[in-house]
Coordinates of C-alpha atoms in Angstrom, one line a residue:
Chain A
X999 CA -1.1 27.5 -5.5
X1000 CA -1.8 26.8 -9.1
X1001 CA -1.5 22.5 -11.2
X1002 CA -0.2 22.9 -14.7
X1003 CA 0.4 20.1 -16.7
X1004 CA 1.8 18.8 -20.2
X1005 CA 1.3 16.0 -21.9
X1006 CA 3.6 15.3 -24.9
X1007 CA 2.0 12.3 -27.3
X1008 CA 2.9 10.7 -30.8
X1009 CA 0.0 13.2 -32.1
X1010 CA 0.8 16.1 -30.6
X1011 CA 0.9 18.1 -27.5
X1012 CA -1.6 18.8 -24.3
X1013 CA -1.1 21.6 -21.7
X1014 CA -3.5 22.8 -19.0
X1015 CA -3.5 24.8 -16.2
X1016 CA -6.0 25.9 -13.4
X1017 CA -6.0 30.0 -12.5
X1018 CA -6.1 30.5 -8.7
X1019 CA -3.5 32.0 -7.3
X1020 CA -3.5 33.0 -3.3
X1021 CA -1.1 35.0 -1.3
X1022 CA -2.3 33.4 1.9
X1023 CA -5.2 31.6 2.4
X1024 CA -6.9 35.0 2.5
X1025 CA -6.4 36.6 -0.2
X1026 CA -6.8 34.5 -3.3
X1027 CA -7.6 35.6 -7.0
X1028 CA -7.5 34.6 -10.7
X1029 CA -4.6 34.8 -13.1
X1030 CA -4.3 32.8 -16.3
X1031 CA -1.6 30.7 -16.1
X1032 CA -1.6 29.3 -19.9
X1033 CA 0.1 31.4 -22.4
X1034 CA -0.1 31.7 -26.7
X1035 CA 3.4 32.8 -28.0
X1036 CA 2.7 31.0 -31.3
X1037 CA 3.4 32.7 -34.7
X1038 CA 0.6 30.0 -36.4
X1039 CA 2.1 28.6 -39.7
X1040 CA 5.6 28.3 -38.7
X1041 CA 5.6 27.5 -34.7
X1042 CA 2.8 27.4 -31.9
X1043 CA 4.5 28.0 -28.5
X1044 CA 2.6 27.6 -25.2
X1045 CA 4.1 28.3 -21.7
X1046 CA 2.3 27.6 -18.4
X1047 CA 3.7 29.2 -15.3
X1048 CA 3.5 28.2 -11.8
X1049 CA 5.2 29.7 -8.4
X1050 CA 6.0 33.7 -7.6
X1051 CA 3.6 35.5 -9.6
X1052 CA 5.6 38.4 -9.8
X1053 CA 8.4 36.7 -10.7
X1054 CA 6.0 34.7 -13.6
X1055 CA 4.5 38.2 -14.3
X1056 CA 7.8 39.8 -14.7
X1057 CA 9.6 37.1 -16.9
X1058 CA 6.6 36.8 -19.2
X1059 CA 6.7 40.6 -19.4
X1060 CA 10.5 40.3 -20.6
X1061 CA 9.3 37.2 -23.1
X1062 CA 6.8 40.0 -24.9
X1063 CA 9.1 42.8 -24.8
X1064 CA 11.8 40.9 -27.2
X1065 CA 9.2 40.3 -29.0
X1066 CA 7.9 43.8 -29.8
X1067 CA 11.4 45.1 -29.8
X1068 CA 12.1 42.3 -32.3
X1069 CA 14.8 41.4 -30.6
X1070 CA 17.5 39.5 -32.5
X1071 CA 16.7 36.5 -29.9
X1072 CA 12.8 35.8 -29.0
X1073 CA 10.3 33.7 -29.1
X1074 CA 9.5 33.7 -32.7
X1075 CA 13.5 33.8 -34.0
X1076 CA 15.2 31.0 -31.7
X1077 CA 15.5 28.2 -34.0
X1078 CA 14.6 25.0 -31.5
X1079 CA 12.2 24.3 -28.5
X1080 CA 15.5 23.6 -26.5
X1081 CA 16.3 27.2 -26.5
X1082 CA 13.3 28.6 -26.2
X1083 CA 13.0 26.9 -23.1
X1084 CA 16.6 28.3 -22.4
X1085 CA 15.9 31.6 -23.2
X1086 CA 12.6 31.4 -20.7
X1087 CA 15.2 30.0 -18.2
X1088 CA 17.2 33.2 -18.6
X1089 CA 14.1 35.9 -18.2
X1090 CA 13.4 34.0 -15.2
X1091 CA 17.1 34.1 -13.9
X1092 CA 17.2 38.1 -14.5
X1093 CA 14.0 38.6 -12.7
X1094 CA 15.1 36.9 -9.7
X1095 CA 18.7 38.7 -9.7
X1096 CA 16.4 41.6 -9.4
X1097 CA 13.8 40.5 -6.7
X1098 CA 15.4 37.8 -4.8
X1099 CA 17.7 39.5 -2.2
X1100 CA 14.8 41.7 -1.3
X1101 CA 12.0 38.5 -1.3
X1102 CA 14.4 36.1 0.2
X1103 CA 15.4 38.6 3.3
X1104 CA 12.1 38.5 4.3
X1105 CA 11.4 35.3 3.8
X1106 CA 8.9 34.8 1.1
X1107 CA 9.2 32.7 -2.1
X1108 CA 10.6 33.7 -4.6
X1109 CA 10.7 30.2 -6.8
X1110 CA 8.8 29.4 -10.1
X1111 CA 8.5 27.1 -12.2
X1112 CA 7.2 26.9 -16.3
X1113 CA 6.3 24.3 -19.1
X1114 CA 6.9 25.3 -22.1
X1115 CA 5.6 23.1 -24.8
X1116 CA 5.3 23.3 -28.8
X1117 CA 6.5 22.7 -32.1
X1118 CA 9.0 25.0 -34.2
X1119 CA 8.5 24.0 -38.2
X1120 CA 11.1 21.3 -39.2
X1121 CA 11.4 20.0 -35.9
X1122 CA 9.1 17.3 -33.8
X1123 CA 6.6 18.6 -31.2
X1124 CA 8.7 19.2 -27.6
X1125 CA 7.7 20.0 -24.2
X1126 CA 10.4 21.4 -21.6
X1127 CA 9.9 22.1 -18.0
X1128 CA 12.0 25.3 -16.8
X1129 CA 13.2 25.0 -13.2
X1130 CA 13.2 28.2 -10.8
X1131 CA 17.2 28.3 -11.6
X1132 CA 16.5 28.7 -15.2
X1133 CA 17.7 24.8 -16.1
X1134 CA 15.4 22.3 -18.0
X1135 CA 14.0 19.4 -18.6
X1136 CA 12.1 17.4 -21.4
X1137 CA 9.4 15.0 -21.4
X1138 CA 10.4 11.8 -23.3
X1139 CA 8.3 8.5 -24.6
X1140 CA 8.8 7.3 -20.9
X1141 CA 8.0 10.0 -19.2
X1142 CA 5.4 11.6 -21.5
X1143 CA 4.0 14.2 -19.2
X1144 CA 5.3 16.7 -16.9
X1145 CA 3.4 19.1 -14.1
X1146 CA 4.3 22.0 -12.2
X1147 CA 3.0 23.6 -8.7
X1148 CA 0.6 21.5 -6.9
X1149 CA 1.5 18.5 -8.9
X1150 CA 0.3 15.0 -6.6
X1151 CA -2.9 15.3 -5.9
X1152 CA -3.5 14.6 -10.0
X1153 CA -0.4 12.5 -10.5
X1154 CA -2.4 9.1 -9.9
X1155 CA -4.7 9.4 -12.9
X1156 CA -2.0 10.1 -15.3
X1157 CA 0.2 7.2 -14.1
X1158 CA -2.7 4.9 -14.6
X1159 CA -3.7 6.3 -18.1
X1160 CA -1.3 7.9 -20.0
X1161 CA 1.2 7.0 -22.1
X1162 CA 2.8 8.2 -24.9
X1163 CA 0.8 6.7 -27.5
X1164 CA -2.6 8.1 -25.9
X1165 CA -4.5 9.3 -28.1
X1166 CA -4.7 12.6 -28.4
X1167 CA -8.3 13.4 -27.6
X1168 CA -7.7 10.9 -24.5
X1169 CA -4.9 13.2 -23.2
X1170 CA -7.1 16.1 -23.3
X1171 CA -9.7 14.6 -21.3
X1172 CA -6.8 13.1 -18.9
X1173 CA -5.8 16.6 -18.5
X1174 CA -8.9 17.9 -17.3
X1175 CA -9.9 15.0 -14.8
X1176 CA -6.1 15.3 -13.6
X1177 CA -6.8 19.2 -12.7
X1178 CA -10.0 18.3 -11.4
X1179 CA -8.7 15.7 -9.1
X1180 CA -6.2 18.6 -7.9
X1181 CA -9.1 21.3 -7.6
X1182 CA -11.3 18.7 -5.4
X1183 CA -8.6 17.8 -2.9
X1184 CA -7.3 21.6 -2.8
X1185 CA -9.2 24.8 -2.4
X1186 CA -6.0 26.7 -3.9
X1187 CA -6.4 25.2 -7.3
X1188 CA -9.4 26.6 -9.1
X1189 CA -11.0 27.4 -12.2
X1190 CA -11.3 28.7 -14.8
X1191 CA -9.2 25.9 -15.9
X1192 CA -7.5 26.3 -19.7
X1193 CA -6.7 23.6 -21.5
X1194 CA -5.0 23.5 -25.3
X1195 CA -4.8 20.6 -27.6
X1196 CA -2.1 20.7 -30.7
X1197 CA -2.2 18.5 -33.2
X1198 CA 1.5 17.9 -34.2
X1199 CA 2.4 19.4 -37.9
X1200 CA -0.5 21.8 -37.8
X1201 CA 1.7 24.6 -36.5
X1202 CA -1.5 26.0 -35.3
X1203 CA -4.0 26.1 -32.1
X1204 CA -7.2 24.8 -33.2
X1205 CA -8.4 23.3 -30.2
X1206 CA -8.4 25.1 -27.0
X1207 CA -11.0 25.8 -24.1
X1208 CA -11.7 27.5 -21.1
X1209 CA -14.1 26.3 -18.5
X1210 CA -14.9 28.8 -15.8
X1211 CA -16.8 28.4 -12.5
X1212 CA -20.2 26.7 -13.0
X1213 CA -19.4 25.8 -17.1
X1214 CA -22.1 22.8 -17.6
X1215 CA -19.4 20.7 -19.2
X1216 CA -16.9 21.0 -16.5
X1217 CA -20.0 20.0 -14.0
X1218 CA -20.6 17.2 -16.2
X1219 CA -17.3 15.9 -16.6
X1220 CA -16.7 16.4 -12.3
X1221 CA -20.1 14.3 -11.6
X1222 CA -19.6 11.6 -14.6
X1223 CA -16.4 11.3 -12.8
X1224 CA -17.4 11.1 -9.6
X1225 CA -20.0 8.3 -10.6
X1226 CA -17.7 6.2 -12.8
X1227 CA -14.7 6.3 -9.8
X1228 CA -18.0 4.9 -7.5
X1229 CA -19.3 2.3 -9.4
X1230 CA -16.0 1.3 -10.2
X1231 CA -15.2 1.3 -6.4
X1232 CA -18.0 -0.8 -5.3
X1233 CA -17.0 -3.4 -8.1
X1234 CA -13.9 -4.2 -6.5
X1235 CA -14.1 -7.1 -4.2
X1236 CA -13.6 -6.4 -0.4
X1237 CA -11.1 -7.2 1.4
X1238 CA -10.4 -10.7 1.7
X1239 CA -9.6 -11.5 5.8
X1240 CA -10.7 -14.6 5.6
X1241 CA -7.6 -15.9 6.9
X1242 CA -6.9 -13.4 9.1
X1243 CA -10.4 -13.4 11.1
X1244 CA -10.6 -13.8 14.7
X1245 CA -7.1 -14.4 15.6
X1246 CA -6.2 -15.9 18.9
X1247 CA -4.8 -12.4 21.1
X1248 CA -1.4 -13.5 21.3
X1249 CA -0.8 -14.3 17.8
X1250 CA -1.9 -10.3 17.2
X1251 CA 1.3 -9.9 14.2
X1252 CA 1.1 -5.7 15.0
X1253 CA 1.4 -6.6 18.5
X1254 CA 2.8 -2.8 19.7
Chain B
X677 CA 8.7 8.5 3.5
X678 CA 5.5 6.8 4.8
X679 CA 2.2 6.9 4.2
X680 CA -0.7 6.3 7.0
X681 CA -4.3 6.7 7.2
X682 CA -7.2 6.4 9.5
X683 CA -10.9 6.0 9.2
X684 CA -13.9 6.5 11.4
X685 CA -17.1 5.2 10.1
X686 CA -20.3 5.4 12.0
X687 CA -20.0 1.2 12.4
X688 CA -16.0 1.5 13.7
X689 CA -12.5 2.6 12.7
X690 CA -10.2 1.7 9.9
X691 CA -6.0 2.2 10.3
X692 CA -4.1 1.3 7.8
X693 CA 0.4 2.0 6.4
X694 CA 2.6 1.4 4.7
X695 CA 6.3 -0.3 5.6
X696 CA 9.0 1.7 3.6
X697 CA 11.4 3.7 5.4
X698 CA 14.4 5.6 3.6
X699 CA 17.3 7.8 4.6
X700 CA 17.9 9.2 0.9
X701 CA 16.7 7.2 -2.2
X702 CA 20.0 4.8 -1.2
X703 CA 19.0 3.2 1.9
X704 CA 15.5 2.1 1.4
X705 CA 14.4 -0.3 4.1
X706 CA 10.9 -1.8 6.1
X707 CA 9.5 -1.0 9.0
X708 CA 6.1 -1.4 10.7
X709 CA 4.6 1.5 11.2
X710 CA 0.7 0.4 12.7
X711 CA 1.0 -0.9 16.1
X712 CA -1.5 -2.8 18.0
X713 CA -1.6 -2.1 21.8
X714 CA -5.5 -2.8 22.7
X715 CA -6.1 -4.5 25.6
X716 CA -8.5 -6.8 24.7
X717 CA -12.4 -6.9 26.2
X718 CA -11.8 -3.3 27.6
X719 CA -9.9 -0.9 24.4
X720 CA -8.8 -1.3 21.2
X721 CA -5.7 1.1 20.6
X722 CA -3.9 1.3 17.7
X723 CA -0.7 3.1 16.7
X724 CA 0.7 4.8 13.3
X725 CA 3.9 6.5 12.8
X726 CA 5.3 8.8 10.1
X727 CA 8.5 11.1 10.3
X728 CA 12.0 10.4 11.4
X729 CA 11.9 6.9 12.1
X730 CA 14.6 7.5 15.6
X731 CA 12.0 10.0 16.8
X732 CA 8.9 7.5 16.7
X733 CA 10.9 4.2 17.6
X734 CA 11.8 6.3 20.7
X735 CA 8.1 7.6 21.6
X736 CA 7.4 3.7 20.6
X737 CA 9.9 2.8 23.0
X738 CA 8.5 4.9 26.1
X739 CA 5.0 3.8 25.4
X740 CA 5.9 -0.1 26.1
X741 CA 8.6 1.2 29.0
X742 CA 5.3 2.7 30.7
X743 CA 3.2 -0.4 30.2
X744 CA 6.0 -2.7 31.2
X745 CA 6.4 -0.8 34.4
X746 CA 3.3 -0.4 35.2
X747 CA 3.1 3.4 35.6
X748 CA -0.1 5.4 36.4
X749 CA -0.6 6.9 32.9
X750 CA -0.2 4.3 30.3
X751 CA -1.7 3.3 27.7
X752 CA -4.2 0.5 29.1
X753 CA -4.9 2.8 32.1
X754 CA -5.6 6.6 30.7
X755 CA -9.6 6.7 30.9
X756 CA -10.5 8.4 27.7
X757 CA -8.5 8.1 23.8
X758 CA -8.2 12.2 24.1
X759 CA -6.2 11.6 27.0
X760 CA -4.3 8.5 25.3
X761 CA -3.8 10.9 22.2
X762 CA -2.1 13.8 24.5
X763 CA 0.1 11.0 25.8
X764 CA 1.6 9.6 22.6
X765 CA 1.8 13.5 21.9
X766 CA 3.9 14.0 25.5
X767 CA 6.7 10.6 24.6
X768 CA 7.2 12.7 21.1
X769 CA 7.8 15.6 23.1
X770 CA 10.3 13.8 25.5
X771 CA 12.4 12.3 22.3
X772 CA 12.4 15.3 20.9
X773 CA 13.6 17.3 23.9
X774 CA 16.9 15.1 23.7
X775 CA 17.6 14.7 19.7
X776 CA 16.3 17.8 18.6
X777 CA 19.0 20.1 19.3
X778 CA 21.7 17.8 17.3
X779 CA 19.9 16.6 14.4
X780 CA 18.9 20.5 14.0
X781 CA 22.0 21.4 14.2
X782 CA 22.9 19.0 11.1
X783 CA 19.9 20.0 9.1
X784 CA 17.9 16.4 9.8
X785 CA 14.3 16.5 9.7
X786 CA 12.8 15.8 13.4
X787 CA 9.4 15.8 12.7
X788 CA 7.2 13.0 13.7
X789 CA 3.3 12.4 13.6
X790 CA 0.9 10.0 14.5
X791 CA -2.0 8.9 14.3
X792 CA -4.0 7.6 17.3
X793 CA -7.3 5.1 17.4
X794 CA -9.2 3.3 19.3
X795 CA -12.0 2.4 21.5
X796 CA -12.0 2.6 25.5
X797 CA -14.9 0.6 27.5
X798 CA -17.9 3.6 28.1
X799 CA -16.4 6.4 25.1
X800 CA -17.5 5.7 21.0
X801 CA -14.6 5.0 18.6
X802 CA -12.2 7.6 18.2
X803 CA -8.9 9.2 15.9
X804 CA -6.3 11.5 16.5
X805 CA -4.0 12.7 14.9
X806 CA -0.7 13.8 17.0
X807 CA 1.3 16.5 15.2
X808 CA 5.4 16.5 15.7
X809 CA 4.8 19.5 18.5
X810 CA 2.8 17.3 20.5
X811 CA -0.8 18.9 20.1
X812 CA -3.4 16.8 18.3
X813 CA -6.9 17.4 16.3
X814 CA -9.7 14.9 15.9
X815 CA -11.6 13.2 13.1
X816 CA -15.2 14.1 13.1
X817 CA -18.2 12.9 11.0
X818 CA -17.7 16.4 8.1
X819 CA -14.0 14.8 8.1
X820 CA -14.0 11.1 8.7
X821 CA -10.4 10.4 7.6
X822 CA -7.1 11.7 8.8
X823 CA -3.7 11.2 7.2
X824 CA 0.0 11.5 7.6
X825 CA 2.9 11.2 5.9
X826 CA 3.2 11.1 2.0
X827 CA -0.2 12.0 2.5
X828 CA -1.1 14.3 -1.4
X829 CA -1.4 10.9 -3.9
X830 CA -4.0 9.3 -1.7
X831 CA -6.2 11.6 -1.1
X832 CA -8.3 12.1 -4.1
X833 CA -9.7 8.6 -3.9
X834 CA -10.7 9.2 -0.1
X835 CA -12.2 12.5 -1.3
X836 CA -14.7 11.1 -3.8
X837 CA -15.7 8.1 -2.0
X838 CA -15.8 8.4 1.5
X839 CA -18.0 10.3 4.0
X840 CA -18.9 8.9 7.8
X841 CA -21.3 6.8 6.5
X842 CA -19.4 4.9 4.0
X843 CA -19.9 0.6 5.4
X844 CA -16.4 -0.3 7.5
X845 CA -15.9 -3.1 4.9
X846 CA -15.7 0.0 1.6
X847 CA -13.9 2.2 4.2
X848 CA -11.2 -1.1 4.3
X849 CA -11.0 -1.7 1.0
X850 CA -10.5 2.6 0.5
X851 CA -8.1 2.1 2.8
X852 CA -5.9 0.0 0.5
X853 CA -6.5 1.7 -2.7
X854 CA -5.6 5.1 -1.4
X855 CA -2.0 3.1 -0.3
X856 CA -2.3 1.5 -3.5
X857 CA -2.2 5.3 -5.7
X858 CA 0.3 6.5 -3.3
X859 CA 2.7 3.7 -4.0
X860 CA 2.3 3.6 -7.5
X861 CA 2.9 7.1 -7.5
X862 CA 5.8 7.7 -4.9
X863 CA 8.4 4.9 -4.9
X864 CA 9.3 5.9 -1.2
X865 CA 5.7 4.6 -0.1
X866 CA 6.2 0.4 -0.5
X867 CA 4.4 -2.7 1.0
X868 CA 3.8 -4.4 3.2
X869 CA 1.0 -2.9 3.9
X870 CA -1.0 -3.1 7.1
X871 CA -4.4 -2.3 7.2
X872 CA -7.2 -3.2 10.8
X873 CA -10.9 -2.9 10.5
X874 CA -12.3 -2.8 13.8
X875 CA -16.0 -2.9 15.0
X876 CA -17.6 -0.5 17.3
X877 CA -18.3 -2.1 20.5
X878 CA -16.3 -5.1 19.8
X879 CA -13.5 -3.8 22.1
X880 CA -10.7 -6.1 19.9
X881 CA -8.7 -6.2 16.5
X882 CA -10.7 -8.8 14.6
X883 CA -9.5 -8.0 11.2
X884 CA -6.1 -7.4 10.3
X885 CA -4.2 -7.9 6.9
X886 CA -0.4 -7.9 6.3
X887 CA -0.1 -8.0 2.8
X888 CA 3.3 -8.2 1.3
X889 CA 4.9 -6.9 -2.0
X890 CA 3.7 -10.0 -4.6
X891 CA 0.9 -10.8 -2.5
X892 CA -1.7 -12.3 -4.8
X893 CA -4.5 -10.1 -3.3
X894 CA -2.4 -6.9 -3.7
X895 CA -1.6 -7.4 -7.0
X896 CA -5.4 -8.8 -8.1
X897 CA -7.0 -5.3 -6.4
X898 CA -4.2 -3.0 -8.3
X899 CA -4.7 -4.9 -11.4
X900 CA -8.9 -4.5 -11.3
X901 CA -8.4 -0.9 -9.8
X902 CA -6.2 -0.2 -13.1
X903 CA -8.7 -1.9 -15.2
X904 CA -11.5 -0.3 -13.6
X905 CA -10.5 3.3 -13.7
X906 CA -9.5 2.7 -17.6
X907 CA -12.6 1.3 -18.2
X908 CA -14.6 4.4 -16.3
X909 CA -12.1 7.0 -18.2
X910 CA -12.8 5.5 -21.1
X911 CA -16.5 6.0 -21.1
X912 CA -16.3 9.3 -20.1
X913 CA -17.3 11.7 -22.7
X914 CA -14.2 13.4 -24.5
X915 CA -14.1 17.2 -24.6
X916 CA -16.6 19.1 -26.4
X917 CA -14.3 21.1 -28.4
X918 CA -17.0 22.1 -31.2
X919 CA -17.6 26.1 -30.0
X920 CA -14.1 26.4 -29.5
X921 CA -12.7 25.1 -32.9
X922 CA -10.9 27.3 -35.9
X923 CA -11.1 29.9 -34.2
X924 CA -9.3 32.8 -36.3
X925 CA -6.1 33.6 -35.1
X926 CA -6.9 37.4 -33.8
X927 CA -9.2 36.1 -31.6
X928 CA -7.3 33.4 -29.1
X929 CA -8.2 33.8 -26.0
X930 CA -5.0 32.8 -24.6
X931 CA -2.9 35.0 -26.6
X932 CA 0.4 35.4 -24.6

């Protein structure tokens, strides 16, 4: 499996992803999952991948070949987030016309899944989450993050901290403890986790991190966390059964 | 959806679930799913259900039509919980014998599970869980919990702060904050929520808890838990960016 999350914010932009990948439980390996398309000074770009990685592989290979070939529509030409997005839509769609017959008759799957987050000069940071069939999404004030692959077991933190005026270096860290969450509650989402943060009109990544395997801070962070969720555990009051101690057999309410 | 979970501590055994049901995000109603059927003095068995809510009302049904009849294997006569587990496990089989075929047929989910425990006069505590096949697997002290339903929001929580030898009242109150993330998470996971503590040895439900959507006490624990975990996230330490910072552009790590 793989987590991969963005967070969009009124300072800027968050993404993060883990980089296990496993083709059965036996056979697992690392592949990053976070991606720098940006051409710094005029727009950063950053895509995150989740599902198929041969589809991901294959569509991310189509991404960098407009690019070289300078191709009158690529990631550095197309005007607006909304259609890069579209245009990763469409390598992903062409891949799977390729691949899908042949993965789908033997029952394997074929789906994937990206976030594709950024800012393009003269417009407002945007992040966009490209479904399988190649349509999108966008994360609004409301809804100011979205994930991809093995997204619930780090869902809770985010709907109890985020929002989108978060600031910034608090979405970062949100983004971490979300991934960890995901890694400690499932073996097939591992490090090393990458995680970017953009500060919006900067047109440029100056803040980005990879913590591998055994990184001190990632150890910190994991057992800070663990003692914090604890402590803050054994300060909530138990449960209160005071009124509903001892009650006479027949009055049982679950009665079965 | 649903979400259920059971605990076995080294002092007894916590069951706890939600009430929502829904067929599609338009018809969202309540239903118990954690059923009492100890006999007092002599077992305490209790009952959760998850899955296609005609498949367990039927098991449900032919559980009480056993005990009402007074057949040789039922529920207050099978001598060990293995054997009670298998049972529940043989009345899902039965249901499913009938109904599978024609919801199949219509492309309707016909999974069940459930999860089984208790304590019979002469065994220690015990819990099952009974998968939709029939079959069941056992909580043990390395994995003191078991779960089913919307099962992926709630477990983090239970990960960091629960082993076998956690005390029966934190295991309760666990309990209810795992329900607590899940339903603030997944809107198809609602109150009210049941949760039963019982004692080892006891051989009787003493404490049970119905609490209902605007209960004071739910909304009190979901308000401090929110507090709580802001209050730990906000002491933890942000990310030590400082070795990763300006880095020139020729040399991002992430380059796509």
């Amino acid at each position: 499996m793989t987590y991969c999350l963005g967070i969009l914010s009124n300072s800027g932009l968050v993404m993060a992803a883990d980089s296990r990948t496993n083709a059965g439980v036996d056979y697992i390996s690392t592949h990053q999952k976070l991606f720098d398309f940006s051409n710094p000074g005029e727009r950063v770009i950053l895509i995150c991948t989740a599902g198929n990685l041969s589809i991901t592989q294959g569509a991310l290979t189509l991404l960098r070949r407009d690019l070289v070939a300078k191709e009158e529509n690529n990631l550095h030409t197309l005007p607006t987030m909304y259609e890069v997005a579209r245009y990763v839509g469409t390598k992903a769609r062409v891949i799977q016309e390729q691949d899908r017959p042949w993965l789908e008759k033997d029952g394997i799957d074929f789906k994937c899944t990206f976030l594709v987050g950024g800012q393009i000069c003269g417009e407002e940071p945007a992040l966009f989450l490209v479904y399988s069939q190649g349509n999108c999404i966008q994360a609004s004030k409301e809804t100011p993050f979205l994930q991809i692959g093995e997204a619930k077991y780090g869902k809770p933190i985010l709907d109890r901290i985020l929002d989108f005026n978060t600031p910034l270096e608090a979405a970062a860290k949100c983004a971490l403890l979300s991934i960890d969450s995901t890694m400690k509650s499932n073996i097939s989402v591992g490090p090393p986790i990458n995680v970017v943060m953009y500060e919006t009109d900067t047109f440029k990544v100056r803040y980005e991190l990879k913590l591998s395997l055994g990184a001190p801070y990632l150890a910190q962070i994991r057992k800070k966390w663990e003692i914090s969720l604890n402590e803050a555990f054994d300060r909530m009051p138990n449960i209160d059964w005071e009124h509903y101690q001892d009650l006479p057999d027949d009055s049982v309410s679950l009665h079965g």
